[in-house]
Structure formats: structure tokens, C-alpha cells
CSV table of C-alpha atoms and ligand atoms in Angstrom, one decimal:
chain,number,residue,atom,x,y,z
A,250,MET,CA,0.1,0.1,0.1
A,251,PHE,CA,2.7,2.5,1.0
A,252,TRP,CA,4.8,2.2,-2.3
A,253,GLN,CA,1.4,2.5,-4.3
A,254,GLN,CA,0.9,5.7,-2.6
A,255,ILE,CA,4.4,6.8,-3.3
A,256,GLU,CA,4.0,5.9,-7.1
A,257,GLN,CA,0.9,8.0,-7.0
A,258,GLU,CA,2.4,10.9,-5.3
A,259,ILE,CA,5.4,10.8,-8.1
A,260,THR,CA,2.7,10.5,-10.8
A,261,GLU,CA,0.8,13.5,-9.4
A,262,LYS,CA,3.4,15.8,-8.4
A,263,SER,CA,5.9,15.3,-11.6
A,264,ALA,CA,2.5,15.2,-13.9
A,265,GLN,CA,3.8,12.1,-15.7
A,266,PRO,CA,2.9,8.4,-14.9
A,267,PHE,CA,5.2,6.6,-12.7
A,268,LYS,CA,5.3,2.8,-11.8
A,269,ILE,CA,8.2,1.2,-9.6
A,270,ILE,CA,10.0,-1.3,-11.5
A,271,HIS,CA,12.7,-1.8,-9.2
A,272,ARG,CA,13.1,-0.8,-5.5
A,273,GLU,CA,16.5,-1.0,-3.6
A,274,SER,CA,17.7,-0.2,-0.2
A,275,VAL,CA,20.4,2.6,-0.3
A,276,GLY,CA,22.9,2.7,3.0
A,277,GLY,CA,24.9,5.2,4.3
A,278,GLY,CA,22.4,7.3,6.2
A,279,ASP,CA,22.1,7.6,10.0
A,280,ILE,CA,18.5,8.9,10.5
A,281,SER,CA,16.0,7.5,7.9
A,282,GLN,CA,15.5,4.4,5.6
A,283,ALA,CA,16.5,5.2,2.1
A,284,TYR,CA,15.7,3.6,-1.2
A,285,ARG,CA,16.3,4.1,-5.0
A,286,LEU,CA,13.1,3.7,-7.0
A,287,SER,CA,13.6,2.8,-10.9
A,288,GLY,CA,10.8,3.5,-13.2
A,289,GLU,CA,10.9,2.8,-16.9
A,290,HIS,CA,12.6,6.1,-17.7
A,291,ARG,CA,13.5,7.7,-14.5
A,292,LYS,CA,14.7,7.4,-10.9
A,293,TYR,CA,13.9,8.7,-7.4
A,294,PHE,CA,15.6,8.8,-4.1
A,295,VAL,CA,13.2,8.4,-1.2
A,296,LYS,CA,13.7,8.7,2.8
A,297,THR,CA,10.9,7.4,4.9
A,298,ASN,CA,10.8,7.4,8.6
A,299,ARG,CA,8.2,7.5,11.5
A,300,LYS,CA,5.0,9.8,10.9
A,301,GLN,CA,6.0,11.8,13.7
A,302,LEU,CA,9.1,12.9,12.1
A,303,ALA,CA,7.2,14.1,9.2
A,304,PHE,CA,8.3,17.9,10.0
A,305,MET,CA,12.0,16.8,9.4
A,306,PHE,CA,11.3,15.7,5.8
A,307,ASP,CA,9.1,19.1,5.4
A,308,ALA,CA,11.9,21.2,6.7
A,309,GLU,CA,14.6,19.3,4.2
A,310,ALA,CA,12.3,19.8,1.4
A,311,THR,CA,12.0,23.4,1.8
A,312,ALA,CA,15.8,23.9,2.5
A,313,LEU,CA,16.6,21.9,-0.8
A,314,SER,CA,14.1,23.9,-2.6
A,315,GLU,CA,15.7,27.0,-1.2
A,316,ILE,CA,19.2,26.2,-2.1
A,317,HIS,CA,18.2,24.9,-5.5
A,318,HIS,CA,16.4,28.2,-6.3
A,319,THR,CA,19.7,30.0,-5.8
A,320,GLN,CA,21.2,28.2,-8.8
A,321,THR,CA,24.6,28.2,-7.0
A,322,ILE,CA,25.4,24.8,-6.1
A,323,LYS,CA,23.7,21.5,-6.9
A,324,VAL,CA,21.4,19.9,-4.5
A,325,PRO,CA,18.9,17.2,-5.2
A,326,ARG,CA,15.5,18.4,-6.5
A,327,PRO,CA,12.9,17.7,-4.0
A,328,LEU,CA,9.6,16.3,-5.6
A,329,THR,CA,7.2,16.2,-2.4
A,330,SER,CA,7.3,15.3,1.3
A,331,GLY,CA,4.3,13.7,3.2
A,332,THR,CA,2.8,11.1,5.3
A,333,PHE,CA,0.9,7.7,4.5
A,334,ASP,CA,-0.4,5.5,7.4
A,335,GLN,CA,2.2,5.3,10.0
A,336,HIS,CA,5.2,6.6,7.9
A,337,SER,CA,6.5,9.8,6.6
A,338,TYR,CA,8.4,10.2,3.4
A,339,LEU,CA,10.4,12.6,1.3
A,340,ILE,CA,11.1,12.0,-2.3
A,341,MET,CA,13.5,13.7,-4.5
A,342,GLU,CA,15.6,13.6,-7.6
A,343,TRP,CA,18.1,10.5,-7.6
A,344,ILE,CA,21.5,11.5,-8.3
A,345,SER,CA,24.5,9.1,-9.2
A,346,PHE,CA,27.3,10.0,-7.1
A,347,SER,CA,30.9,9.5,-8.1
A,348,GLY,CA,33.7,10.5,-5.8
A,349,GLN,CA,34.9,13.9,-4.9
A,350,PRO,CA,34.2,17.1,-6.7
A,351,ASN,CA,37.0,19.5,-8.0
A,352,ALA,CA,38.0,21.4,-4.7
A,353,GLN,CA,38.0,25.1,-6.5
A,354,THR,CA,34.8,24.5,-8.3
A,355,PHE,CA,33.1,23.2,-4.8
A,356,ALA,CA,34.8,26.2,-2.9
A,357,HIS,CA,33.4,28.9,-5.4
A,358,GLN,CA,30.0,27.3,-5.6
A,359,LEU,CA,29.6,27.1,-1.8
A,360,ALA,CA,30.8,30.6,-1.6
A,361,ASP,CA,28.1,31.8,-3.9
A,362,LEU,CA,25.3,30.1,-1.8
A,363,HIS,CA,26.8,31.8,1.2
A,364,HIS,CA,26.4,35.0,-0.7
A,365,CYS,CA,22.7,34.6,-0.8
A,366,THR,CA,21.7,36.4,2.2
A,367,ARG,CA,18.8,37.9,4.3
A,368,ASP,CA,18.5,40.7,6.9
A,369,GLN,CA,17.7,38.1,9.6
A,370,PHE,CA,19.1,34.9,11.1
A,371,GLY,CA,17.0,31.9,11.4
A,372,PHE,CA,14.9,29.6,9.0
A,373,ALA,CA,11.3,29.6,7.8
A,374,LEU,CA,10.9,26.1,9.8
A,375,ASP,CA,12.6,24.4,12.6
A,376,ASN,CA,14.8,21.4,11.6
A,377,THR,CA,17.1,18.8,13.1
A,378,ILE,CA,20.7,18.3,13.4
A,379,GLY,CA,21.4,14.5,13.5
A,380,SER,CA,18.3,13.5,15.5
A,381,THR,CA,18.0,16.4,17.7
A,382,PRO,CA,15.4,19.4,16.9
A,383,GLN,CA,17.2,22.5,15.7
A,384,VAL,CA,15.3,25.7,16.7
A,385,ASN,CA,15.5,28.2,13.9
A,386,ASN,CA,13.5,31.3,15.2
A,387,TRP,CA,14.0,34.5,13.4
A,388,SER,CA,16.5,36.8,15.1
A,389,GLU,CA,18.1,40.2,14.3
A,390,HIS,CA,21.3,39.3,16.3
A,391,TRP,CA,23.6,36.6,15.4
A,392,VAL,CA,25.3,36.1,18.9
A,393,ASP,CA,21.9,36.1,20.4
A,394,PHE,CA,20.7,33.3,18.1
A,395,TRP,CA,23.7,31.4,18.2
A,396,THR,CA,24.1,31.6,22.2
A,397,LYS,CA,20.3,30.7,22.7
A,398,GLN,CA,19.3,28.6,19.8
A,399,ARG,CA,22.3,26.6,19.3
A,400,LEU,CA,24.8,26.4,22.2
A,401,GLY,CA,22.0,27.4,24.9
A,402,TYR,CA,19.7,24.5,23.5
A,403,GLN,CA,22.4,22.0,23.5
A,404,LEU,CA,23.5,22.8,27.1
A,405,GLY,CA,19.8,22.5,28.2
A,406,LEU,CA,19.9,19.0,26.9
A,407,CYS,CA,23.2,18.5,28.5
A,408,LYS,CA,21.5,19.3,31.8
A,409,LYS,CA,18.4,17.2,31.1
A,410,ASN,CA,20.6,14.3,30.0
A,411,GLY,CA,22.5,14.3,33.5
A,412,LEU,CA,26.1,15.4,31.9
A,413,SER,CA,28.6,16.9,33.9
A,414,HIS,CA,27.5,20.2,36.1
A,415,ARG,CA,30.7,21.5,35.2
A,416,LEU,CA,30.2,21.4,31.4
A,417,PHE,CA,26.9,23.2,31.8
A,418,ASP,CA,28.3,26.0,34.2
A,419,MET,CA,31.3,26.6,31.9
A,420,GLY,CA,29.0,26.5,28.7
A,421,GLN,CA,26.9,29.6,30.6
A,422,LEU,CA,29.8,31.4,31.4
A,423,LEU,CA,30.8,31.1,27.7
A,424,GLN,CA,27.7,31.8,26.6
A,425,GLU,CA,27.5,35.3,28.6
A,426,LYS,CA,31.0,36.1,27.2
A,427,SER,CA,30.6,35.0,23.5
A,428,SER,CA,30.1,38.5,22.3
A,429,LEU,CA,33.8,39.2,22.7
A,430,LEU,CA,34.6,36.9,19.8
A,431,PHE,CA,32.7,39.2,17.5
A,432,GLU,CA,34.1,42.5,18.7
A,433,THR,CA,35.6,43.3,15.2
A,434,TYR,CA,33.3,41.1,13.0
A,435,GLN,CA,29.7,41.1,12.1
A,436,PRO,CA,28.6,38.0,10.3
A,437,LYS,CA,25.9,38.4,7.6
A,438,ALA,CA,23.0,36.1,7.6
A,439,SER,CA,24.0,33.8,4.7
A,440,LEU,CA,21.9,30.7,3.5
A,441,LEU,CA,23.9,27.5,5.0
A,442,HIS,CA,23.8,24.0,4.4
A,443,GLY,CA,24.0,23.5,8.3
A,444,ASP,CA,25.6,20.0,8.3
A,445,LEU,CA,28.2,19.9,5.9
A,446,TRP,CA,30.4,17.1,7.3
A,447,SER,CA,32.1,15.1,4.6
A,448,GLY,CA,29.4,12.6,4.4
A,449,ASN,CA,26.9,15.4,3.1
A,450,TRP,CA,28.7,16.4,0.0
A,451,ALA,CA,30.1,14.9,-3.2
A,452,ALA,CA,30.3,14.8,-7.1
A,453,ASP,CA,27.7,13.6,-9.2
A,454,GLU,CA,28.4,11.4,-12.5
A,455,TYR,CA,29.7,14.6,-14.3
A,456,GLY,CA,32.0,15.7,-11.4
A,457,GLN,CA,29.8,18.6,-10.3
A,458,PRO,CA,29.8,19.1,-6.5
A,459,VAL,CA,26.7,18.5,-4.9
A,460,ILE,CA,25.4,18.9,-1.4
A,461,PHE,CA,22.7,17.1,0.1
A,462,ASP,CA,21.0,16.2,3.6
A,463,PRO,CA,21.0,19.8,4.6
A,464,ALA,CA,20.1,21.3,8.1
A,465,SER,CA,19.7,24.8,6.7
A,466,TYR,CA,19.2,28.1,8.1
A,467,TYR,CA,20.4,31.9,7.5
A,468,GLY,CA,23.7,32.2,9.8
A,469,ASP,CA,27.4,33.0,9.7
A,470,HIS,CA,29.1,31.4,6.7
A,471,GLU,CA,32.0,30.6,9.1
A,472,ALA,CA,29.9,28.1,10.9
A,473,ASP,CA,29.5,25.9,7.4
A,474,LEU,CA,33.2,26.1,7.0
A,475,ALA,CA,33.9,25.1,10.4
A,476,MET,CA,31.8,21.9,10.4
A,477,MET,CA,33.7,21.1,7.0
A,478,GLU,CA,36.8,20.9,9.0
A,479,LEU,CA,35.4,19.1,11.8
A,480,PHE,CA,34.1,15.7,10.3
A,481,GLY,CA,36.4,15.1,7.2
A,482,HIS,CA,38.3,18.1,5.5
A,483,PRO,CA,38.1,19.2,1.9
A,484,GLY,CA,41.7,20.2,1.9
A,485,ARG,CA,43.8,23.5,1.9
A,486,GLN,CA,43.0,24.0,-2.0
A,487,PHE,CA,39.2,24.2,-1.2
A,488,PHE,CA,39.9,26.9,1.6
A,489,ASN,CA,42.2,28.9,-0.6
A,490,ALA,CA,39.6,29.0,-3.2
A,491,TYR,CA,36.9,29.8,-1.0
A,492,ASP,CA,38.7,32.9,0.4
A,493,GLU,CA,39.3,34.2,-3.2
A,494,SER,CA,35.3,34.3,-3.5
A,495,PHE,CA,34.2,35.2,-0.1
A,496,ALA,CA,37.1,36.4,2.1
A,497,VAL,CA,37.4,34.7,5.4
A,498,ASP,CA,37.7,36.9,8.4
A,499,LYS,CA,41.0,36.4,10.7
A,500,GLY,CA,39.1,35.7,13.7
A,501,TYR,CA,37.7,32.4,12.1
A,502,SER,CA,40.6,30.3,13.5
A,503,VAL,CA,39.2,30.9,17.2
A,504,ARG,CA,35.5,31.1,16.3
A,505,LYS,CA,35.3,27.9,14.2
A,506,ASN,CA,35.9,26.1,17.7
A,507,PHE,CA,32.8,28.2,19.1
A,508,TYR,CA,30.8,26.9,16.0
A,509,ASN,CA,32.0,23.3,16.1
A,510,LEU,CA,31.1,23.2,20.0
A,511,TYR,CA,27.6,23.0,18.8
A,512,HIS,CA,28.1,19.7,17.0
A,513,ILE,CA,30.4,18.2,19.6
A,514,LEU,CA,27.7,19.3,22.3
A,515,ASN,CA,25.1,17.6,20.1
A,516,HIS,CA,27.2,14.5,19.7
A,517,ALA,CA,27.5,14.4,23.6
A,518,ASN,CA,23.8,14.5,23.7
A,519,MET,CA,23.2,11.8,21.2
A,520,PHE,CA,26.0,9.4,21.9
A,521,GLY,CA,27.3,10.4,25.2
A,522,GLY,CA,31.0,8.8,25.7
A,523,SER,CA,34.3,11.0,25.3
A,524,TYR,CA,32.1,13.8,23.5
A,525,ALA,CA,31.4,15.6,26.8
A,526,MET,CA,34.9,15.8,27.7
A,527,GLN,CA,35.8,17.1,24.3
A,528,ALA,CA,33.1,19.6,24.8
A,529,GLN,CA,34.7,20.8,27.9
A,530,ASN,CA,38.3,20.9,26.7
A,531,MET,CA,36.6,23.3,23.7
A,532,ILE,CA,34.9,25.5,26.2
A,533,GLU,CA,37.9,25.8,28.4
A,534,ALA,CA,40.1,27.0,25.3
A,535,LEU,CA,37.5,29.1,24.2
A,536,LEU,CA,37.1,30.8,27.5
A,537,ALA,CA,40.9,31.3,27.7
A,538,GLU,CA,40.3,33.5,24.3
A,539,VAL,CA,37.9,35.6,26.1
A,540,ARG,CA,39.2,36.3,29.4
B,1874,LIG,P1,20.0,10.5,6.7
B,1874,LIG,O1,19.1,11.5,6.5
B,1874,LIG,O2,19.4,9.2,7.1
B,1874,LIG,O3,21.5,10.8,7.1
B,1874,LIG,P2,20.9,10.9,3.7
B,1874,LIG,O4,20.2,12.1,3.3
B,1874,LIG,O5,22.4,11.2,4.1
B,1874,LIG,O6,20.3,10.3,4.8
B,1874,LIG,O7,21.2,9.9,2.8
B,1874,LIG,C1,21.8,8.6,2.9
B,1874,LIG,C2,22.7,8.2,1.8
B,1874,LIG,O8,21.8,8.1,0.4
B,1874,LIG,C3,23.7,9.2,1.6
B,1874,LIG,O9,24.9,9.2,2.2
B,1874,LIG,C4,23.9,9.1,0.3
B,1874,LIG,O10,25.1,8.4,-0.3
B,1874,LIG,C5,22.7,8.8,-0.6
B,1874,LIG,N1,22.0,9.9,-1.1
B,1874,LIG,C6,21.5,10.9,-0.6
B,1874,LIG,N2,20.7,11.7,-1.4
B,1874,LIG,C7,20.6,10.8,-2.6
B,1874,LIG,C8,20.3,11.4,-3.8
B,1874,LIG,N3,19.3,12.5,-4.0
B,1874,LIG,N4,20.3,10.4,-4.8
B,1874,LIG,C9,21.2,9.3,-4.5
B,1874,LIG,N5,21.7,9.1,-3.4
B,1874,LIG,C10,21.4,9.8,-2.5
């Protein structure tokens, strides 16, 4: 029944009849089940999850569509998202991935995306980072946005999850002092991918850079760059080329840890283990910078 519904959705939304000839599971995702659907003439990539997580797919479809419309860097074109029975789903263009993109092209296209700005920080919808909710209320003040909706949210979860008091207290102190990291730097509200670890970018079959699985919002472009250095690294050439298109402020070398702390706190909340200690060490190092 579910797959019949998907066929019908594809037929309606693409305005062309679609029958699944072959369905294959796709590995590599952390959060959802993923499939390749092959019809007679075209293919789709479909993610499914529990019905309660429909908001996550709606937000991903909105982000993919927003990035697609900038015409700066390739993303899979979303077709539709929805629910059926106990399931939620997201249907998008199938892309045949093949290796790594050219570092310079990727850097210039990502910089072009980051040049797409708004006058406020946030996003039209809340989304998720890994499996954790990510709040995106619009805000005019970046530091306020980041300390409350990013660090503050994760620190609150640390407390709820019973992680060390010291981590929470030091994190709060960092929140209070964080405007000192922005004394000579005023970020723009750039359209970000939001979760740019190396598992979320690749090249398509023609070598074109592709970014996918976004957790988008409008924020400081340095947050995307920092995440690219945290889990996997696109290489020095990438950063040199990026800097040609969008000059990176010299304070980035310190702020990147401020931004990556968010992801490490998220990992501490999702997986526990050594991530809490890593977060504590990062906070200590950052506090030393703002003393
Ligand atoms: P999750 O949200 O569960 O982490 P992903 O969006 O990362 O899932 O997708 C899982 C895997 O599927 C990716 O690692 C990638 O290899 C592949 N993939 C993602 N999007 C597409 C697409 N549009 N076409 C083909 N394969 C894709």
C-alpha cells in the first residue's frame, strides 16, 4: 500500500505516470531508511521514517528547494514530502554520486551560496541536526541567535541528560562572554547547508559538486566552513579557493571552535562517551580566548 501511495504521489507531483519497476535499499544514512526507485525512464531517491518525524522531511524539502532556487550549487531537487499510514516520506531527484568534486569549483559554488543573504538569522521552519531538534526562530542578532538557539539549546539538553554540571556551568559562562568573539566581526545572514560534514557532499556522475541532507538556516558562513573541518576535511586548496570568493575573517581560527562546539555538544547528547569531555576542553580553550 505504502509504495502504491508513493507511485501515485510521484505521478501527481511530476505530472507524468510513474510505476516502480525496481526498489533498492540505499545505505549510508544515519537517521532514515533510504531507497532508490527505478521506473521505466526515471529514478527517484526516497527517504522514509516514522510519521511523527514528518516535520523533519518537510524542513529538508524546504531547504533543498531554497538552495536549488539560488542556482549556485547543485542539490537533489525535492519532489514532495508527506505522510501515509504510520510513515513519513521525502521524495527527491536521484543523483548518481561518483567520488569527490573539484575543490576549487566546490569552494566557489559554496561561496556563491553563502553570498545569498537575508536581513535576519534563522529559517522558515525548525529542522533537526542529526536526530536532535534545531530551533530556527528569526532573530536580528547573530550572537543572541547562536547562544540561545544553538549552544543554549544543547546545554539545556546536557543538563536534562545528566551530563556533568561543570560542562553546563562553563558553557553558560561562555554564552555570557561570547560577544567578545565578535568585537571586530559582524557576520551576514548567509543561506547555510548547516550540516556539512564529509558525508553530506560529493560529486555527481559529471563531477559537479553536490550538497545534500541539509539542516539549513541563515547564519554566519563560518559555521558551514567550521563543520567542514570537523568531520572530514575538503583540503587546503578548497579553503584557498573559498577565500578568493568570500574573504574569511582572521578571527575564524578561534570562532570555528565556537561553532564546532555546537556539534560536539550535540554528539555528547546523542552518543555520550568522550564527546562531553571534548566539549568541556573546547569550552575551556574558548574561555581562555575571551578572558
Ligand atoms: P540520512 O538523513 O538518513 O542521514 P542521507 O540524506 O544522508 O540520509 O542519505 C543517505 C545516503 O543516500 C547518503 O549518504 C548518500 O550516499 C545517498 N543519497 C542521498 N541523497 C541522494 C540522492 N538524491 N540520490 C542518490 N543518493 C542519495
